[in-house]
Amino acid sequence: MSIREMISEKRKARKRWQETRFPYDKTQLNSITAKLKQLLNSDKNQGIQTYLKNLNATAATDYSLWKATKKLKRPILIQSPIRKKDNTWAKNDSERVETFAEHLHEVFVPNSFQGDSKKMDEVLHLLNRTHQLDLPISKFTKSEVTQAIRKLNQHKAPGYDLITAKILRELPEEAIIYLTQLYNAIIKRGFVPQQWKVAQVIMILKPGKRAEDVKSYRPISLLPIPSKVLEILFLKRLMPIIEKNQIIPNYQFGFRQKHSTIEQIHRLVEKINTTFEQKKYCSAIFLDISQAFDRVWHEGLLYKIKKTLPINYYVFIRSYLNNRHFFVKQNDKASKLYTIQAGVPQGSVLGPILYLMYTSDLPTTEGVVIGTFADDTAALAIDDNPAAASTKLQRCLKNISQWLKNWRIQPNENKSIHVTFTIRRETCPPVHLNGVQIPQANEAKYLGLYLDRRLTWRKHIFTKRKAMGIQLRKLYWLMCQKSQLSLENKLLLYKCILKPIWTYGVQLWGTTANSNIEILQRFQSKILRMITNSPWYITNNRLHHDLDIPTVKEEIKTRVKAYKTRLQNHPNKLASHLMNRKKIFYRLKRRIPQDLITV
């Protein structure tokens, strides 16, 4: 019986019961209603399975598989009322955008100056001093402009001018020539057009935060695409000078080519392993900087640029930073323009490099290892005595504290973490920053990896297993036994969405105990059995072999080999030696990353 016929029968039964009110008629109505619900659910499930059966990851189906999973990573746009400063509520879009804009206007200002007044006088004196002429920046060619346009991501949202990367790609040769002339004129005059210094800001709610709090939102800046092309061209001229003069220190691994988070963490892990081997104490601090990129002091940044770069580069960057504006947009409502008084432009090409130059003179202390990745800073001091290790670290923090005050950088002492890495029982004494004691903990999260006191990686493994479980629940309708999605696409979902969760940092945490590795291996086996709907007598080893999926241990070995090959030609001397096994006797029966190649 079809759904239409069943609905008709239900209506007749309901009318009959309403007229007679006999219990038998009520029973018949309930029976027909139950059958109709079952038929509707069956039809719905059949429609979903037909949809899943036709999903594919190729262009022939317009990448329908990825569109089905797109909502998993899409940010949630909340239309919740926002609490204002006076405790009233911004209920409509017009009020919300103004509330957001007023909040950001207070954020994009430099922190108060608490440093040495002589440093302030030195900065202002250098900026006001006249400068000598220098050789002009070499002109851009048409081929360079064309190449820069081709590098643009076509899927990036445009700025307020609505000029997309796709539009620039479709420009005729005459328009490219005109753009080249325009860019060369901007570089020659050292003047960036005002229209290219306006950012359209979209507010995105941070996960797990209260929707009514204005501080719970993350600003996303959309800049004009033609301005980004200019930044790409200028950066191509700037980077050779930065590399030649070694402006960015070796311990800074952020936003640099051929540098990754894994190598920076490996530097710290190597020092910690040495501490264990020598029965010493490692007193480590992981600093948290408040609004690092948004509150960069423009005058301080220009001071450092004028001291280290040719004058024509300084003139261009000064025009690029000064007199920038933003407005907040939500749906079809936009706030008025507000001035940006501090910070490097978010979403820009030059912003990350400018921040690295601003923090390039972070003071170092003898006997203390410094590691930075953009604004994520770690410092390690090692000694036989726990008190001596903390004394070294405290001396380093004293220098860093004065440097932070001089350059208007505000640390968050309560979110910073002090960890003692040792296999011994004692704990290093606490350290202070700006007179505030840094909280002590048994583990710290640094660049996505959890480093615990004895470097067992157990906390990291448990966290990743939990994250994979959450993600699997979201994908269950696509990957379960009843799903008609093809086996090939189910495996593709596992490899592209679930597997990267646990493979990150495998070159380092692969040294953990076999019991921890088995936690991830059991999860992978569970996934493979689910997507293949395997009977109980099919072994996990057979599944891995037939599906051509390496086990967790095999994956560790493969990735460590590739990692060692990459480090052999690494441009940074602090990272190139990390996988070179030293011919010494190891007292502890602990594995290090170099050992994983022979596992």
Coordinates of C-alpha atoms in Angstrom, one line a residue:
M1 CA 0.0 0.0 0.0
S2 CA 1.4 3.4 -1.0
I3 CA 1.8 6.3 1.5
R4 CA -1.1 8.2 -0.1
E5 CA -3.4 5.2 0.3
M6 CA -2.3 4.7 3.9
I7 CA -3.0 8.4 4.7
S8 CA -6.5 8.1 3.2
E9 CA -7.2 4.9 5.3
K10 CA -6.0 6.7 8.5
R11 CA -8.4 9.6 7.9
K12 CA -11.3 7.3 7.3
A13 CA -10.4 5.4 10.5
R14 CA -10.2 8.6 12.5
K15 CA -13.5 9.8 11.2
R16 CA -15.2 6.5 12.1
W17 CA -13.8 6.6 15.6
Q18 CA -14.9 10.2 16.1
E19 CA -18.4 9.2 15.1
T20 CA -18.7 5.9 17.1
R21 CA -16.2 6.2 19.9
F22 CA -16.0 2.4 20.0
P23 CA -12.8 0.9 21.5
Y24 CA -12.5 -1.4 18.5
D25 CA -12.4 1.6 16.1
K26 CA -9.8 3.3 18.3
T27 CA -7.6 0.2 18.1
Q28 CA -7.9 0.2 14.3
L29 CA -6.9 3.9 14.1
N30 CA -3.8 3.2 16.3
S31 CA -2.8 0.3 14.2
I32 CA -3.1 2.2 10.9
T33 CA -1.2 5.2 12.5
A34 CA 1.7 2.9 13.5
K35 CA 1.9 1.3 10.1
L36 CA 1.9 4.8 8.5
K37 CA 4.8 5.9 10.7
Q38 CA 6.7 2.8 9.8
L39 CA 6.1 3.4 6.1
L40 CA 7.2 7.0 6.3
N41 CA 10.4 6.1 8.2
S42 CA 11.2 3.4 5.7
D43 CA 10.7 5.8 2.8
K44 CA 12.9 8.4 4.5
N45 CA 15.6 5.9 5.2
Q46 CA 15.5 4.7 1.6
G47 CA 15.8 8.3 0.4
I48 CA 18.9 8.9 2.6
Q49 CA 20.5 5.6 1.5
T50 CA 19.9 6.5 -2.1
Y51 CA 21.5 9.9 -1.4
L52 CA 24.5 8.3 0.3
K53 CA 24.9 5.8 -2.5
N54 CA 25.4 8.6 -5.0
L55 CA 27.9 10.5 -3.0
N56 CA 31.3 10.9 -4.5
A57 CA 34.5 12.9 -3.9
T58 CA 35.1 13.7 -7.6
A59 CA 34.3 16.7 -9.7
A60 CA 31.7 14.6 -11.7
T61 CA 29.3 14.9 -8.7
D62 CA 30.5 18.4 -7.7
Y63 CA 32.3 16.9 -4.7
S64 CA 29.1 15.8 -3.1
L65 CA 30.9 13.7 -0.4
W66 CA 32.7 16.8 1.0
K67 CA 29.5 18.8 0.9
A68 CA 27.8 16.2 3.1
T69 CA 30.6 16.7 5.7
K70 CA 31.0 20.5 5.2
K71 CA 28.7 21.3 8.2
L72 CA 31.1 19.5 10.5
K73 CA 33.7 22.3 10.2
R74 CA 31.5 25.2 9.3
P75 CA 31.5 28.0 12.0
I76 CA 28.2 28.6 13.7
L77 CA 26.7 32.0 13.1
I78 CA 24.6 32.9 16.1
Q79 CA 21.9 35.6 16.0
S80 CA 21.8 35.9 19.8
P81 CA 21.2 39.2 21.5
I82 CA 24.5 40.8 22.7
R83 CA 24.9 42.3 26.2
K84 CA 26.1 46.0 26.0
K85 CA 28.3 47.8 28.5
D86 CA 25.3 49.3 30.2
N87 CA 23.7 45.8 30.6
T88 CA 21.1 46.5 28.0
W89 CA 20.7 44.2 25.0
A90 CA 21.6 44.6 21.3
K91 CA 18.7 42.7 19.7
N92 CA 18.7 43.6 16.0
D93 CA 21.6 43.5 13.5
S94 CA 22.1 47.2 13.5
E95 CA 22.6 47.3 17.3
R96 CA 24.8 44.1 17.2
V97 CA 27.3 45.4 14.6
E98 CA 27.7 48.6 16.5
T99 CA 28.3 46.8 19.8
F100 CA 30.9 44.5 18.1
A101 CA 32.6 47.5 16.5
E102 CA 32.8 49.4 19.7
H103 CA 34.4 46.4 21.4
L104 CA 36.9 45.9 18.6
H105 CA 37.7 49.6 18.6
E106 CA 38.9 49.2 22.2
V107 CA 40.8 46.0 21.4
F108 CA 42.8 47.6 18.5
V109 CA 44.7 49.9 20.7
P110 CA 48.2 49.4 22.1
N111 CA 48.7 48.3 25.7
S112 CA 49.6 51.0 28.2
F113 CA 53.4 51.8 28.4
Q114 CA 55.0 50.5 31.6
G115 CA 58.6 50.3 30.4
D116 CA 61.6 52.5 30.6
S117 CA 60.9 56.1 29.6
K118 CA 64.3 56.2 27.9
K119 CA 63.1 53.5 25.5
M120 CA 60.1 55.5 24.6
D121 CA 62.2 58.6 23.9
E122 CA 64.6 56.5 21.8
V123 CA 61.7 55.2 19.7
L124 CA 60.2 58.6 19.1
H125 CA 63.5 60.2 18.4
L126 CA 64.4 57.7 15.7
L127 CA 61.0 57.9 14.0
N128 CA 61.1 61.7 13.9
R129 CA 64.7 61.8 12.6
T130 CA 65.0 62.6 8.9
H131 CA 66.3 59.7 6.8
Q132 CA 68.7 59.6 3.9
L133 CA 67.7 58.4 0.4
D134 CA 68.3 54.9 -0.6
L135 CA 68.1 52.7 -3.7
P136 CA 64.5 52.3 -4.9
I137 CA 62.7 48.9 -4.6
S138 CA 63.1 47.0 -7.9
K139 CA 60.0 47.2 -10.1
F140 CA 57.5 44.5 -10.5
T141 CA 57.1 42.8 -13.8
K142 CA 53.9 41.7 -15.6
S143 CA 54.8 38.0 -15.2
E144 CA 55.3 38.5 -11.4
V145 CA 51.9 40.1 -11.1
T146 CA 50.3 37.2 -13.1
Q147 CA 52.1 34.6 -11.0
A148 CA 50.9 36.3 -7.8
I149 CA 47.3 36.3 -9.0
R150 CA 47.5 32.6 -9.9
K151 CA 48.7 31.8 -6.3
L152 CA 45.5 33.3 -4.8
N153 CA 43.0 30.9 -3.3
Q154 CA 39.8 31.2 -5.4
H155 CA 37.7 30.1 -2.5
K156 CA 38.7 32.9 -0.2
A157 CA 36.0 35.5 0.5
P158 CA 36.6 39.0 -1.0
G159 CA 36.7 42.3 0.9
Y160 CA 34.1 45.0 0.9
D161 CA 34.8 45.8 -2.8
L162 CA 33.6 42.2 -3.8
I163 CA 36.6 41.8 -6.2
T164 CA 37.3 38.0 -6.0
A165 CA 40.5 36.1 -7.0
K166 CA 38.5 34.6 -9.8
I167 CA 37.8 38.0 -11.2
L168 CA 41.5 38.9 -11.2
R169 CA 42.3 35.6 -12.9
E170 CA 39.9 36.5 -15.8
L171 CA 41.4 39.9 -16.4
P172 CA 42.8 40.5 -19.9
E173 CA 46.4 41.2 -20.6
E174 CA 45.8 45.0 -20.8
A175 CA 44.3 45.0 -17.3
I176 CA 47.3 43.1 -15.9
I177 CA 49.7 45.7 -17.5
Y178 CA 47.6 48.4 -15.8
L179 CA 47.8 46.7 -12.4
T180 CA 51.5 46.3 -12.8
Q181 CA 51.9 50.0 -13.4
L182 CA 49.6 50.8 -10.5
Y183 CA 51.6 48.5 -8.1
N184 CA 54.9 50.1 -9.3
A185 CA 53.6 53.6 -8.7
I186 CA 52.5 52.6 -5.2
I187 CA 55.9 51.2 -4.4
K188 CA 57.7 54.2 -5.9
R189 CA 55.7 56.8 -4.0
G190 CA 55.5 54.7 -0.8
F191 CA 51.8 55.3 -0.5
V192 CA 49.1 52.6 -0.1
P193 CA 45.6 53.7 -1.3
Q194 CA 43.2 54.3 1.5
Q195 CA 40.6 52.1 -0.1
W196 CA 42.9 49.1 0.4
K197 CA 43.3 49.7 4.1
V198 CA 39.6 49.1 5.1
A199 CA 38.8 45.7 6.6
Q200 CA 35.3 44.1 6.6
V201 CA 35.0 42.2 9.9
I202 CA 32.7 39.1 10.4
M203 CA 32.2 37.9 14.0
I204 CA 32.3 34.1 14.6
L205 CA 31.3 32.6 17.9
K206 CA 34.1 30.7 19.6
P207 CA 33.2 27.0 20.4
G208 CA 31.8 26.5 23.9
K209 CA 31.5 30.2 24.6
R210 CA 28.4 32.2 25.8
A211 CA 26.6 33.7 22.8
E212 CA 25.6 36.9 24.7
D213 CA 29.1 37.9 25.6
V214 CA 30.8 40.2 23.1
K215 CA 34.2 38.7 24.1
S216 CA 33.1 35.2 23.0
Y217 CA 33.4 36.1 19.3
R218 CA 36.4 35.9 17.1
P219 CA 36.8 38.6 14.5
I220 CA 37.5 37.5 10.9
S221 CA 38.9 40.3 8.7
L222 CA 38.2 40.3 5.0
L223 CA 40.6 42.5 3.0
P224 CA 40.5 43.6 -0.6
I225 CA 42.1 41.0 -2.9
P226 CA 44.0 43.5 -5.0
S227 CA 45.7 44.7 -1.8
K228 CA 46.8 41.1 -1.1
V229 CA 48.4 40.8 -4.5
L230 CA 50.5 43.9 -3.7
E231 CA 51.5 42.3 -0.4
I232 CA 52.6 39.1 -2.1
L233 CA 54.8 41.1 -4.5
F234 CA 56.3 43.3 -1.8
L235 CA 57.0 40.2 0.4
K236 CA 58.9 38.7 -2.5
R237 CA 61.3 41.7 -2.3
L238 CA 61.4 41.8 1.5
M239 CA 62.2 38.2 2.4
P240 CA 65.7 38.1 0.8
I241 CA 66.7 41.1 2.9
I242 CA 65.3 39.5 6.1
E243 CA 67.1 36.2 5.4
K244 CA 70.4 37.9 4.4
N245 CA 70.5 40.1 7.6
Q246 CA 69.1 37.2 9.7
I247 CA 66.5 39.5 11.3
I248 CA 64.4 36.6 12.5
P249 CA 66.2 34.5 15.1
N250 CA 66.7 30.7 14.6
Y251 CA 64.5 29.8 17.6
Q252 CA 61.5 31.4 15.9
F253 CA 59.8 28.7 13.8
G254 CA 56.4 30.4 13.1
F255 CA 55.4 31.5 9.6
R256 CA 58.6 30.5 8.0
Q257 CA 59.1 28.3 5.0
K258 CA 60.2 24.7 5.7
H259 CA 59.5 25.2 9.5
S260 CA 56.8 23.4 11.3
T261 CA 55.4 23.0 14.8
I262 CA 56.7 19.4 15.1
E263 CA 60.3 20.6 14.7
Q264 CA 59.9 23.2 17.4
I265 CA 58.3 20.8 19.8
H266 CA 61.1 18.3 19.0
R267 CA 63.7 20.8 20.1
L268 CA 62.0 20.9 23.5
V269 CA 61.5 17.2 23.7
E270 CA 65.1 16.6 23.0
K271 CA 66.1 18.8 25.9
I272 CA 63.6 17.1 28.2
N273 CA 64.9 13.6 27.3
T274 CA 68.4 14.8 28.0
T275 CA 67.2 15.9 31.4
F276 CA 65.8 12.5 32.1
E277 CA 68.9 10.7 31.0
Q278 CA 71.1 12.9 33.3
K279 CA 68.8 12.7 36.3
K280 CA 68.3 16.5 36.2
Y281 CA 65.4 18.9 36.6
C282 CA 63.9 20.9 33.7
S283 CA 62.0 23.9 34.9
A284 CA 59.8 25.0 31.9
I285 CA 57.4 27.8 31.4
F286 CA 54.8 28.2 28.5
L287 CA 53.9 31.8 28.2
D288 CA 50.5 33.1 27.1
I289 CA 50.3 36.5 25.4
S290 CA 47.1 38.4 25.5
Q291 CA 45.8 39.6 22.1
A292 CA 49.4 39.4 20.7
F293 CA 48.6 40.3 17.1
D294 CA 45.8 42.8 17.8
R295 CA 47.8 45.1 20.1
V296 CA 51.2 45.4 18.3
W297 CA 52.5 48.9 19.0
H298 CA 52.8 50.6 15.6
E299 CA 55.5 53.1 16.6
G300 CA 57.6 50.3 18.2
L301 CA 57.2 48.1 15.1
L302 CA 58.2 51.0 12.8
Y303 CA 61.2 51.8 15.0
K304 CA 62.5 48.2 14.6
I305 CA 61.8 48.3 10.8
K306 CA 63.6 51.6 10.3
K307 CA 66.6 50.2 12.2
T308 CA 66.8 47.0 10.2
L309 CA 65.4 47.5 6.7
P310 CA 66.3 49.9 3.8
I311 CA 64.4 53.2 4.1
N312 CA 62.1 52.6 1.1
Y313 CA 60.8 49.5 2.7
Y314 CA 60.2 51.5 5.9
V315 CA 58.3 54.2 4.0
F316 CA 56.0 51.7 2.4
I317 CA 55.3 49.7 5.6
R318 CA 54.6 53.0 7.4
S319 CA 51.9 53.9 4.9
Y320 CA 50.6 50.3 5.0
L321 CA 50.1 50.5 8.8
N322 CA 48.9 54.0 9.3
N323 CA 45.3 55.2 9.0
R324 CA 43.7 51.8 8.7
H325 CA 40.0 51.3 9.4
F326 CA 37.5 48.6 9.9
F327 CA 33.7 48.0 10.0
V328 CA 31.7 45.1 11.2
K329 CA 29.1 43.5 9.0
Q330 CA 26.3 41.1 9.8
N331 CA 23.7 40.0 7.2
D332 CA 22.9 43.3 5.4
K333 CA 23.8 45.6 8.2
A334 CA 27.2 47.3 8.7
S335 CA 28.6 49.5 11.4
K336 CA 30.3 52.8 10.8
L337 CA 34.1 53.0 10.2
Y338 CA 36.4 52.8 13.1
T339 CA 40.1 53.6 13.3
I340 CA 42.7 50.8 14.0
Q341 CA 45.4 52.2 16.3
A342 CA 47.4 49.0 16.9
G343 CA 48.0 45.5 15.6
V344 CA 49.1 43.9 12.4
P345 CA 46.4 43.5 9.8
Q346 CA 44.5 40.2 10.3
G347 CA 44.1 38.1 7.2
S348 CA 46.9 39.9 5.5
V349 CA 50.0 38.5 3.8
L350 CA 52.5 40.9 5.5
G351 CA 50.9 40.6 9.0
P352 CA 52.7 37.5 10.2
I353 CA 56.1 38.6 9.0
L354 CA 55.7 42.0 10.6
Y355 CA 54.9 40.3 13.9
L356 CA 58.0 38.2 13.7
M357 CA 60.1 41.3 13.1
Y358 CA 58.4 43.0 16.1
T359 CA 59.3 40.1 18.4
S360 CA 62.7 39.2 16.9
D361 CA 64.7 40.9 19.7
L362 CA 63.2 38.7 22.5
P363 CA 66.0 38.6 25.1
T364 CA 67.7 35.2 25.6
T365 CA 69.5 34.1 28.8
E366 CA 72.6 31.9 29.1
G367 CA 71.6 28.4 30.2
V368 CA 67.9 28.8 29.1
V369 CA 66.5 27.3 25.9
I370 CA 64.0 29.5 24.1
G371 CA 61.5 28.2 21.6
T372 CA 58.9 30.4 19.9
F373 CA 56.3 29.7 17.2
A374 CA 54.7 33.1 16.4
D375 CA 53.4 34.2 19.9
D376 CA 53.6 30.7 21.5
T377 CA 56.7 31.0 23.7
A378 CA 58.4 28.3 25.8
A379 CA 61.5 28.6 28.0
L380 CA 63.4 25.7 29.6
A381 CA 66.1 25.8 32.3
I382 CA 68.0 22.6 33.3
D383 CA 70.0 21.9 36.4
D384 CA 70.9 19.2 38.9
N385 CA 69.2 21.1 41.6
P386 CA 65.5 22.0 41.3
A387 CA 66.0 25.4 43.0
A388 CA 68.9 26.3 40.7
A389 CA 66.8 25.4 37.6
S390 CA 64.0 27.7 38.7
T391 CA 66.6 30.4 39.5
K392 CA 67.9 30.3 36.0
L393 CA 64.3 30.4 34.6
Q394 CA 63.5 33.3 36.9
R395 CA 66.5 35.3 35.6
C396 CA 65.2 34.7 32.1
L397 CA 61.7 35.8 33.0
K398 CA 63.0 39.0 34.6
N399 CA 64.6 40.0 31.3
I400 CA 61.5 39.0 29.3
S401 CA 59.3 41.0 31.7
Q402 CA 61.2 44.2 31.1
W403 CA 61.2 43.6 27.4
L404 CA 57.5 43.0 27.4
K405 CA 56.9 46.3 29.2
N406 CA 59.2 48.2 26.8
W407 CA 57.3 47.0 23.8
R408 CA 53.8 47.2 25.2
I409 CA 53.2 43.4 25.1
Q410 CA 50.8 42.1 27.8
P411 CA 51.4 38.5 29.1
N412 CA 48.6 36.6 30.7
E413 CA 50.2 35.3 33.8
N414 CA 47.2 33.2 35.0
K415 CA 47.0 31.3 31.7
S416 CA 50.8 30.7 31.5
I417 CA 51.9 27.3 32.9
H418 CA 55.0 26.2 34.8
V419 CA 55.9 22.5 34.5
T420 CA 58.7 20.5 36.1
F421 CA 60.0 17.8 33.7
T422 CA 61.9 15.1 35.6
I423 CA 61.8 11.5 36.5
R424 CA 62.6 12.4 40.1
R425 CA 60.1 13.1 42.8
E426 CA 60.9 16.8 43.7
T427 CA 59.3 19.7 42.0
C428 CA 61.0 22.9 41.0
P429 CA 60.1 26.0 43.1
P430 CA 57.5 28.4 41.5
V431 CA 58.6 31.3 39.3
H432 CA 57.0 34.7 38.9
L433 CA 56.3 37.1 36.0
N434 CA 55.5 40.7 36.8
G435 CA 55.2 39.8 40.4
V436 CA 52.6 37.2 39.7
Q437 CA 53.2 33.5 40.5
I438 CA 52.9 31.3 37.4
P439 CA 50.5 28.4 38.0
Q440 CA 52.2 25.0 38.2
A441 CA 50.8 21.9 36.5
N442 CA 51.9 18.4 35.6
E443 CA 51.3 18.9 31.9
A444 CA 51.1 21.7 29.3
K445 CA 49.6 21.9 25.9
Y446 CA 52.1 23.4 23.5
L447 CA 51.4 23.7 19.7
G448 CA 48.7 21.0 19.9
L449 CA 50.7 18.4 21.8
Y450 CA 50.3 17.6 25.6
L451 CA 53.7 17.4 27.3
D452 CA 53.4 15.7 30.7
R453 CA 55.9 15.7 33.6
R454 CA 57.5 12.4 32.6
L455 CA 56.8 12.7 28.9
T456 CA 54.7 9.6 28.8
W457 CA 52.3 11.1 26.2
R458 CA 49.4 9.4 28.0
K459 CA 47.4 12.7 28.4
H460 CA 47.9 13.4 24.7
I461 CA 46.7 10.0 23.6
F462 CA 43.6 10.1 25.8
T463 CA 42.7 13.6 24.5
K464 CA 43.0 12.5 20.9
R465 CA 41.0 9.4 21.5
K466 CA 38.2 11.4 23.0
A467 CA 38.3 13.9 20.1
M468 CA 38.1 11.1 17.5
G469 CA 35.0 9.6 19.4
I470 CA 33.3 13.0 19.2
Q471 CA 34.1 13.3 15.5
L472 CA 32.9 9.7 14.8
R473 CA 29.5 10.4 16.3
K474 CA 29.1 13.3 13.8
L475 CA 30.1 11.0 10.9
Y476 CA 28.2 7.9 12.0
W477 CA 25.3 8.4 9.6
L478 CA 27.8 8.3 6.8
M479 CA 30.1 5.5 8.0
C480 CA 27.8 3.1 9.9
Q481 CA 27.0 -0.5 8.8
K482 CA 23.6 0.5 7.4
S483 CA 25.0 3.4 5.3
Q484 CA 24.9 2.7 1.5
L485 CA 28.0 4.9 1.0
S486 CA 30.6 3.0 -0.9
L487 CA 33.5 1.4 1.0
E488 CA 36.0 3.5 -1.0
N489 CA 34.3 6.7 0.2
K490 CA 34.0 5.5 3.8
L491 CA 37.7 4.8 3.9
L492 CA 38.3 8.3 2.3
L493 CA 36.4 9.9 5.2
Y494 CA 38.4 8.0 7.7
K495 CA 41.7 9.0 6.1
C496 CA 40.8 12.7 5.6
I497 CA 38.8 13.5 8.7
L498 CA 39.5 11.0 11.5
K499 CA 43.0 9.8 10.9
P500 CA 44.7 13.3 10.9
I501 CA 43.5 13.8 14.5
W502 CA 45.9 11.1 15.8
T503 CA 48.7 11.3 13.2
Y504 CA 49.6 14.9 14.1
G505 CA 52.9 14.8 16.1
V506 CA 53.3 11.0 15.6
Q507 CA 57.0 11.6 15.1
L508 CA 57.3 12.5 18.7
W509 CA 54.5 10.8 20.7
G510 CA 55.3 7.5 18.8
T511 CA 57.8 6.9 21.6
T512 CA 55.0 6.3 24.1
A513 CA 54.4 2.9 25.7
N514 CA 52.8 0.1 23.6
S515 CA 49.7 0.2 25.9
N516 CA 49.0 3.8 24.8
I517 CA 49.5 3.0 21.1
E518 CA 47.1 0.1 21.4
I519 CA 44.4 2.6 22.5
L520 CA 44.6 4.2 19.0
Q521 CA 45.0 0.8 17.3
R522 CA 41.8 -0.4 18.8
F523 CA 39.9 2.6 17.6
Q524 CA 41.2 2.2 14.1
S525 CA 40.3 -1.5 14.1
K526 CA 36.9 -0.6 15.3
I527 CA 36.4 1.9 12.5
L528 CA 37.5 -0.6 9.9
R529 CA 35.2 -3.3 11.2
M530 CA 32.3 -0.8 11.2
I531 CA 32.7 0.5 7.7
T532 CA 33.1 -3.0 6.3
N533 CA 30.5 -4.7 8.5
S534 CA 32.9 -7.5 9.0
P535 CA 31.8 -10.7 10.8
W536 CA 33.5 -11.8 14.0
Y537 CA 35.8 -14.4 12.4
I538 CA 37.6 -11.8 10.2
T539 CA 40.8 -10.8 12.0
N540 CA 41.9 -7.2 12.3
N541 CA 45.2 -8.0 10.6
R542 CA 43.3 -9.3 7.6
L543 CA 41.2 -6.2 7.5
H544 CA 44.3 -3.9 7.5
H545 CA 45.9 -6.0 4.8
D546 CA 42.9 -6.2 2.5
L547 CA 42.0 -2.5 2.8
D548 CA 45.7 -1.4 2.5
I549 CA 45.5 0.5 5.8
P550 CA 48.8 0.5 7.8
T551 CA 48.6 -0.2 11.5
V552 CA 49.4 2.5 13.9
K553 CA 53.0 1.2 14.5
E554 CA 53.5 1.0 10.7
E555 CA 52.2 4.5 10.3
I556 CA 54.6 5.8 13.0
K557 CA 57.6 4.1 11.3
T558 CA 56.7 5.5 7.8
R559 CA 56.2 9.1 9.0
V560 CA 59.4 9.1 11.1
K561 CA 61.4 8.0 8.1
A562 CA 60.0 10.8 6.0
Y563 CA 60.5 13.2 8.9
K564 CA 64.2 12.3 9.2
T565 CA 64.7 12.8 5.4
R566 CA 63.1 16.2 5.6
L567 CA 65.3 17.3 8.5
Q568 CA 68.5 16.3 6.7
N569 CA 68.2 19.4 4.4
H570 CA 66.5 21.7 6.9
P571 CA 67.7 25.3 6.6
N572 CA 67.7 25.9 10.4
K573 CA 70.7 24.6 12.3
L574 CA 68.6 24.2 15.4
A575 CA 66.5 21.5 13.7
S576 CA 68.8 19.8 11.2
H577 CA 70.5 17.7 13.8
L578 CA 67.4 16.5 15.7
M579 CA 67.2 13.1 14.1
N580 CA 71.0 12.4 14.2
R581 CA 71.4 9.6 16.8
K582 CA 74.4 10.2 19.0
K583 CA 76.6 7.2 19.7
I584 CA 76.3 7.3 23.5
F585 CA 75.1 4.8 26.1
Y586 CA 71.5 5.4 27.2
R587 CA 71.0 4.7 30.8
L588 CA 67.2 4.7 30.6
K589 CA 65.2 2.2 28.7
R590 CA 63.2 4.9 27.0
R591 CA 62.7 5.3 23.3
I592 CA 63.5 8.5 21.5
P593 CA 62.3 9.6 18.1
Q594 CA 65.5 8.3 16.4
D595 CA 64.6 4.8 17.7
L596 CA 61.3 4.6 15.9
I597 CA 62.9 4.0 12.5
T598 CA 64.1 0.6 13.6
V599 CA 60.9 -0.4 15.5

